[in-house]
PDB file of C-alpha atoms and ligand atoms in Angstrom:
ATOM      1  CA  MET Z 300       5.271  43.061 -79.179  1.00 89.00           C
ATOM      2  CA  LYS Z 301       6.393  39.766 -77.654  1.00 96.00           C
ATOM      3  CA  LYS Z 302       4.284  37.178 -75.865  1.00 98.00           C
ATOM      4  CA  ILE Z 303       5.793  36.096 -72.548  1.00 98.00           C
ATOM      5  CA  LEU Z 304       4.556  33.349 -70.214  1.00 98.00           C
ATOM      6  CA  VAL Z 305       4.651  34.607 -66.618  1.00 98.00           C
ATOM      7  CA  SER Z 306       4.025  33.087 -63.185  1.00 98.00           C
ATOM      8  CA  ALA Z 307       0.648  34.523 -62.194  1.00 98.00           C
ATOM      9  CA  CYS Z 308       1.789  35.299 -58.624  1.00 98.00           C
ATOM     10  CA  LEU Z 309       4.449  37.642 -60.059  1.00 98.00           C
ATOM     11  CA  MET Z 310       1.678  39.592 -61.791  1.00 97.00           C
ATOM     12  CA  GLY Z 311      -0.177  40.094 -58.516  1.00 97.00           C
ATOM     13  CA  TYR Z 312      -2.681  37.243 -58.640  1.00 98.00           C
ATOM     14  CA  ASP Z 313      -3.306  35.780 -55.184  1.00 98.00           C
ATOM     15  CA  CYS Z 314      -2.466  32.226 -56.209  1.00 98.00           C
ATOM     16  CA  ARG Z 315       0.415  31.362 -53.864  1.00 98.00           C
ATOM     17  CA  TYR Z 316      -0.066  28.532 -51.397  1.00 98.00           C
ATOM     18  CA  LYS Z 317      -0.800  31.065 -48.644  1.00 97.00           C
ATOM     19  CA  GLY Z 318      -3.363  32.855 -50.820  1.00 98.00           C
ATOM     20  CA  ASP Z 319      -1.163  35.863 -51.413  1.00 98.00           C
ATOM     21  CA  ASN Z 320       1.034  37.034 -54.286  1.00 98.00           C
ATOM     22  CA  CYS Z 321       4.576  38.229 -54.879  1.00 97.00           C
ATOM     23  CA  LYS Z 322       3.923  40.988 -57.391  1.00 97.00           C
ATOM     24  CA  CYS Z 323       7.021  42.043 -59.281  1.00 97.00           C
ATOM     25  CA  GLU Z 324       6.934  45.704 -60.297  1.00 96.00           C
ATOM     26  CA  LYS Z 325       9.433  45.116 -63.105  1.00 96.00           C
ATOM     27  CA  LEU Z 326       6.715  43.115 -64.863  1.00 96.00           C
ATOM     28  CA  THR Z 327       4.393  46.100 -64.817  1.00 92.00           C
ATOM     29  CA  GLU Z 328       6.937  47.936 -66.947  1.00 93.00           C
ATOM     30  CA  LEU Z 329       7.483  44.912 -69.183  1.00 96.00           C
ATOM     31  CA  GLY Z 330       3.725  44.589 -69.686  1.00 95.00           C
ATOM     32  CA  LYS Z 331       3.555  48.016 -71.349  1.00 95.00           C
ATOM     33  CA  ASP Z 332       5.333  46.757 -74.465  1.00 95.00           C
ATOM     34  CA  ASN Z 333       4.657  43.009 -74.328  1.00 98.00           C
ATOM     35  CA  VAL Z 334       1.762  40.605 -73.886  1.00 98.00           C
ATOM     36  CA  LEU Z 335       2.171  38.876 -70.526  1.00 98.00           C
ATOM     37  CA  ILE Z 336       0.312  35.576 -70.241  1.00 98.00           C
ATOM     38  CA  PRO Z 337      -0.198  34.567 -66.589  1.00 98.00           C
ATOM     39  CA  VAL Z 338      -0.253  30.917 -65.528  1.00 98.00           C
ATOM     40  CA  CYS Z 339      -0.298  29.273 -62.120  1.00 98.00           C
ATOM     41  CA  PRO Z 340       0.615  25.634 -62.714  1.00 98.00           C
ATOM     42  CA  GLU Z 341      -0.400  24.541 -59.216  1.00 98.00           C
ATOM     43  CA  GLN Z 342      -3.898  25.924 -59.690  1.00 98.00           C
ATOM     44  CA  LEU Z 343      -4.044  24.553 -63.246  1.00 98.00           C
ATOM     45  CA  GLY Z 344      -3.161  21.148 -61.802  1.00 98.00           C
ATOM     46  CA  GLY Z 345      -6.237  21.251 -59.610  1.00 98.00           C
ATOM     47  CA  LEU Z 346      -4.795  22.287 -56.255  1.00 98.00           C
ATOM     48  CA  PRO Z 347      -6.830  24.696 -54.107  1.00 98.00           C
ATOM     49  CA  THR Z 348      -5.742  28.135 -52.860  1.00 98.00           C
ATOM     50  CA  PRO Z 349      -4.754  28.350 -50.078  1.00 98.00           C
ATOM     51  CA  ARG Z 350      -3.023  24.941 -50.074  1.00 98.00           C
ATOM     52  CA  MET Z 351      -0.247  23.169 -48.243  1.00 98.00           C
ATOM     53  CA  PRO Z 352       3.201  24.059 -49.556  1.00 98.00           C
ATOM     54  CA  GLY Z 353       4.888  21.388 -51.645  1.00 98.00           C
ATOM     55  CA  GLU Z 354       8.519  20.597 -52.369  1.00 98.00           C
ATOM     56  CA  ARG Z 355      10.280  18.294 -54.822  1.00 98.00           C
ATOM     57  CA  VAL Z 356      11.608  15.134 -53.207  1.00 97.00           C
ATOM     58  CA  GLY Z 357      13.443  13.011 -55.769  1.00 92.00           C
ATOM     59  CA  ASP Z 358      11.050  12.366 -58.642  1.00 92.00           C
ATOM     60  CA  LYS Z 359       7.998  13.209 -56.535  1.00 98.00           C
ATOM     61  CA  VAL Z 360       6.420  16.351 -55.137  1.00 98.00           C
ATOM     62  CA  LEU Z 361       5.205  16.062 -51.553  1.00 98.00           C
ATOM     63  CA  ALA Z 362       3.034  18.441 -49.552  1.00 98.00           C
ATOM     64  CA  CYS Z 363       4.275  19.388 -46.098  1.00 97.00           C
ATOM     65  CA  ASP Z 364       2.042  16.715 -44.512  1.00 97.00           C
ATOM     66  CA  GLY Z 365       3.722  14.045 -46.661  1.00 97.00           C
ATOM     67  CA  SER Z 366       0.852  13.611 -49.119  1.00 98.00           C
ATOM     68  CA  ASP Z 367       1.870  12.966 -52.716  1.00 98.00           C
ATOM     69  CA  VAL Z 368       0.919  15.809 -55.086  1.00 98.00           C
ATOM     70  CA  THR Z 369       3.169  14.727 -57.953  1.00 98.00           C
ATOM     71  CA  GLU Z 370       0.208  14.152 -60.270  1.00 98.00           C
ATOM     72  CA  GLN Z 371      -1.258  17.626 -59.720  1.00 98.00           C
ATOM     73  CA  TYR Z 372       2.117  19.297 -60.307  1.00 98.00           C
ATOM     74  CA  ALA Z 373       2.656  17.265 -63.483  1.00 98.00           C
ATOM     75  CA  ARG Z 374      -0.840  18.082 -64.748  1.00 98.00           C
ATOM     76  CA  GLY Z 375      -0.328  21.791 -64.130  1.00 98.00           C
ATOM     77  CA  ALA Z 376       3.010  21.690 -65.929  1.00 98.00           C
ATOM     78  CA  LYS Z 377       1.362  20.103 -68.983  1.00 98.00           C
ATOM     79  CA  PHE Z 378      -1.336  22.787 -69.040  1.00 98.00           C
ATOM     80  CA  ALA Z 379       1.302  25.529 -68.775  1.00 98.00           C
ATOM     81  CA  LEU Z 380       3.287  23.947 -71.606  1.00 98.00           C
ATOM     82  CA  GLY Z 381       0.136  23.815 -73.742  1.00 98.00           C
ATOM     83  CA  ILE Z 382      -0.522  27.514 -73.141  1.00 98.00           C
ATOM     84  CA  ALA Z 383       3.110  28.342 -73.985  1.00 98.00           C
ATOM     85  CA  LYS Z 384       2.841  26.399 -77.249  1.00 98.00           C
ATOM     86  CA  GLU Z 385      -0.583  27.723 -78.260  1.00 98.00           C
ATOM     87  CA  ASN Z 386       0.634  31.282 -77.808  1.00 98.00           C
ATOM     88  CA  ASN Z 387       4.062  30.626 -79.264  1.00 98.00           C
ATOM     89  CA  VAL Z 388       5.613  32.577 -76.403  1.00 98.00           C
ATOM     90  CA  GLU Z 389       9.013  34.113 -76.885  1.00 98.00           C
ATOM     91  CA  HIS Z 390      10.182  33.111 -73.400  1.00 98.00           C
ATOM     92  CA  CYS Z 391       8.987  32.547 -69.840  1.00 98.00           C
ATOM     93  CA  ILE Z 392       9.510  34.511 -66.615  1.00 98.00           C
ATOM     94  CA  LEU Z 393       8.764  32.266 -63.661  1.00 98.00           C
ATOM     95  CA  LYS Z 394       8.937  32.589 -59.873  1.00 98.00           C
ATOM     96  CA  ALA Z 395      12.329  31.798 -58.371  1.00 98.00           C
ATOM     97  CA  ASN Z 396      12.734  28.839 -55.975  1.00 97.00           C
ATOM     98  CA  SER Z 397       9.222  27.421 -56.461  1.00 98.00           C
ATOM     99  CA  PRO Z 398       8.778  23.636 -56.804  1.00 98.00           C
ATOM    100  CA  SER Z 399       6.720  24.400 -59.938  1.00 98.00           C
ATOM    101  CA  CYS Z 400       8.236  27.567 -61.336  1.00 98.00           C
ATOM    102  CA  GLY Z 401      11.787  27.788 -59.929  1.00 98.00           C
ATOM    103  CA  LYS Z 402      14.811  27.662 -62.206  1.00 98.00           C
ATOM    104  CA  GLY Z 403      18.295  26.574 -61.197  1.00 98.00           C
ATOM    105  CA  VAL Z 404      17.526  26.634 -57.458  1.00 98.00           C
ATOM    106  CA  ILE Z 405      14.596  25.087 -55.562  1.00 98.00           C
ATOM    107  CA  TYR Z 406      13.771  24.180 -51.968  1.00 97.00           C
ATOM    108  CA  ASP Z 407      15.400  20.945 -50.907  1.00 97.00           C
ATOM    109  CA  GLY Z 408      12.362  18.897 -49.883  1.00 97.00           C
ATOM    110  CA  THR Z 409      12.833  19.254 -46.126  1.00 97.00           C
ATOM    111  CA  PHE Z 410      10.528  22.287 -45.664  1.00 97.00           C
ATOM    112  CA  SER Z 411      13.330  23.946 -43.741  1.00 97.00           C
ATOM    113  CA  GLY Z 412      14.009  26.792 -46.173  1.00 97.00           C
ATOM    114  CA  ASN Z 413      17.194  25.161 -47.473  1.00 98.00           C
ATOM    115  CA  LYS Z 414      17.744  25.281 -51.214  1.00 98.00           C
ATOM    116  CA  ILE Z 415      19.470  22.994 -53.685  1.00 98.00           C
ATOM    117  CA  ALA Z 416      20.264  23.037 -57.388  1.00 98.00           C
ATOM    118  CA  GLY Z 417      17.251  22.068 -59.477  1.00 98.00           C
ATOM    119  CA  ASN Z 418      14.253  23.223 -61.474  1.00 98.00           C
ATOM    120  CA  GLY Z 419      10.552  23.332 -60.700  1.00 98.00           C
ATOM    121  CA  VAL Z 420       8.344  20.758 -62.418  1.00 98.00           C
ATOM    122  CA  THR Z 421       6.864  23.254 -64.897  1.00 98.00           C
ATOM    123  CA  THR Z 422      10.208  24.882 -65.623  1.00 98.00           C
ATOM    124  CA  GLU Z 423      11.738  21.485 -66.310  1.00 98.00           C
ATOM    125  CA  LEU Z 424       8.995  20.620 -68.811  1.00 98.00           C
ATOM    126  CA  LEU Z 425       9.242  23.993 -70.558  1.00 98.00           C
ATOM    127  CA  LEU Z 426      13.037  23.725 -70.830  1.00 98.00           C
ATOM    128  CA  ASN Z 427      12.752  20.171 -72.165  1.00 98.00           C
ATOM    129  CA  ASN Z 428      10.450  21.526 -74.864  1.00 98.00           C
ATOM    130  CA  GLY Z 429      12.846  24.225 -75.984  1.00 98.00           C
ATOM    131  CA  PHE Z 430      11.445  27.256 -74.166  1.00 98.00           C
ATOM    132  CA  GLU Z 431      13.764  29.761 -72.532  1.00 98.00           C
ATOM    133  CA  VAL Z 432      12.982  30.283 -68.852  1.00 98.00           C
ATOM    134  CA  ILE Z 433      14.305  33.002 -66.552  1.00 98.00           C
ATOM    135  CA  THR Z 434      13.210  34.045 -63.064  1.00 98.00           C
ATOM    136  CA  GLU Z 435      12.208  37.490 -61.858  1.00 98.00           C
ATOM    137  CA  ASN Z 436      15.648  37.771 -60.287  1.00 97.00           C
ATOM    138  CA  GLU Z 437      17.195  37.887 -63.758  1.00 96.00           C
ATOM    139  CA  LEU Z 438      15.102  40.815 -65.007  1.00 95.00           C
TER     140      LEU Z 438
HETATM  141  S1  LIG V  34       2.804  27.610 -58.995  1.00 59.18           S
HETATM  142 FE1  LIG V  34       4.084  29.214 -59.863  1.00 59.18          FE
HETATM  143  S2  LIG V  34       2.570  30.771 -60.426  1.00 59.18           S
HETATM  144 FE2  LIG V  34       1.551  29.425 -58.976  1.00 59.18          FE
HETATM  145  S3  LIG V  34       1.880  30.372 -57.014  1.00 59.18           S
HETATM  146 FE3  LIG V  34       3.519  28.878 -57.291  1.00 59.18          FE
HETATM  147  S4  LIG V  34       5.208  30.078 -58.141  1.00 59.18           S
HETATM  148 FE4  LIG V  34       3.357  31.292 -58.396  1.00 59.18          FE
END
């Protein structure tokens, strides 16, 4: 039985910025034979739910009103990394496109729905520490 770090919103927790979730049914199946460990880096970083959406802009993360939430995103990423290490997770399944959890593709920082190549803040930290990260789209 493997331990897998998972974006909490994919497991049905209402932790998205709008206060809803994006439950992924494939994870329900995966959870029958594996230990899924949910994390929401944005909540772990101290942001409320609901909250303003954020997007990566260069080396910062800005909320849609222009306020700087880089510190909260970085803090949440560190907490998520700590949980991944403590549990010695086999890999991570994180939410596609998110400024925290996305892998390979993220929103472009204009809040227009456009996407660019890049990783979310948490994904970047996990990859830099040797963890394998995939999104729900790769299941
Ligand atoms: S930070 Fe990650 S886990 Fe939390 S709501 Fe956003 S995509 Fe889901």
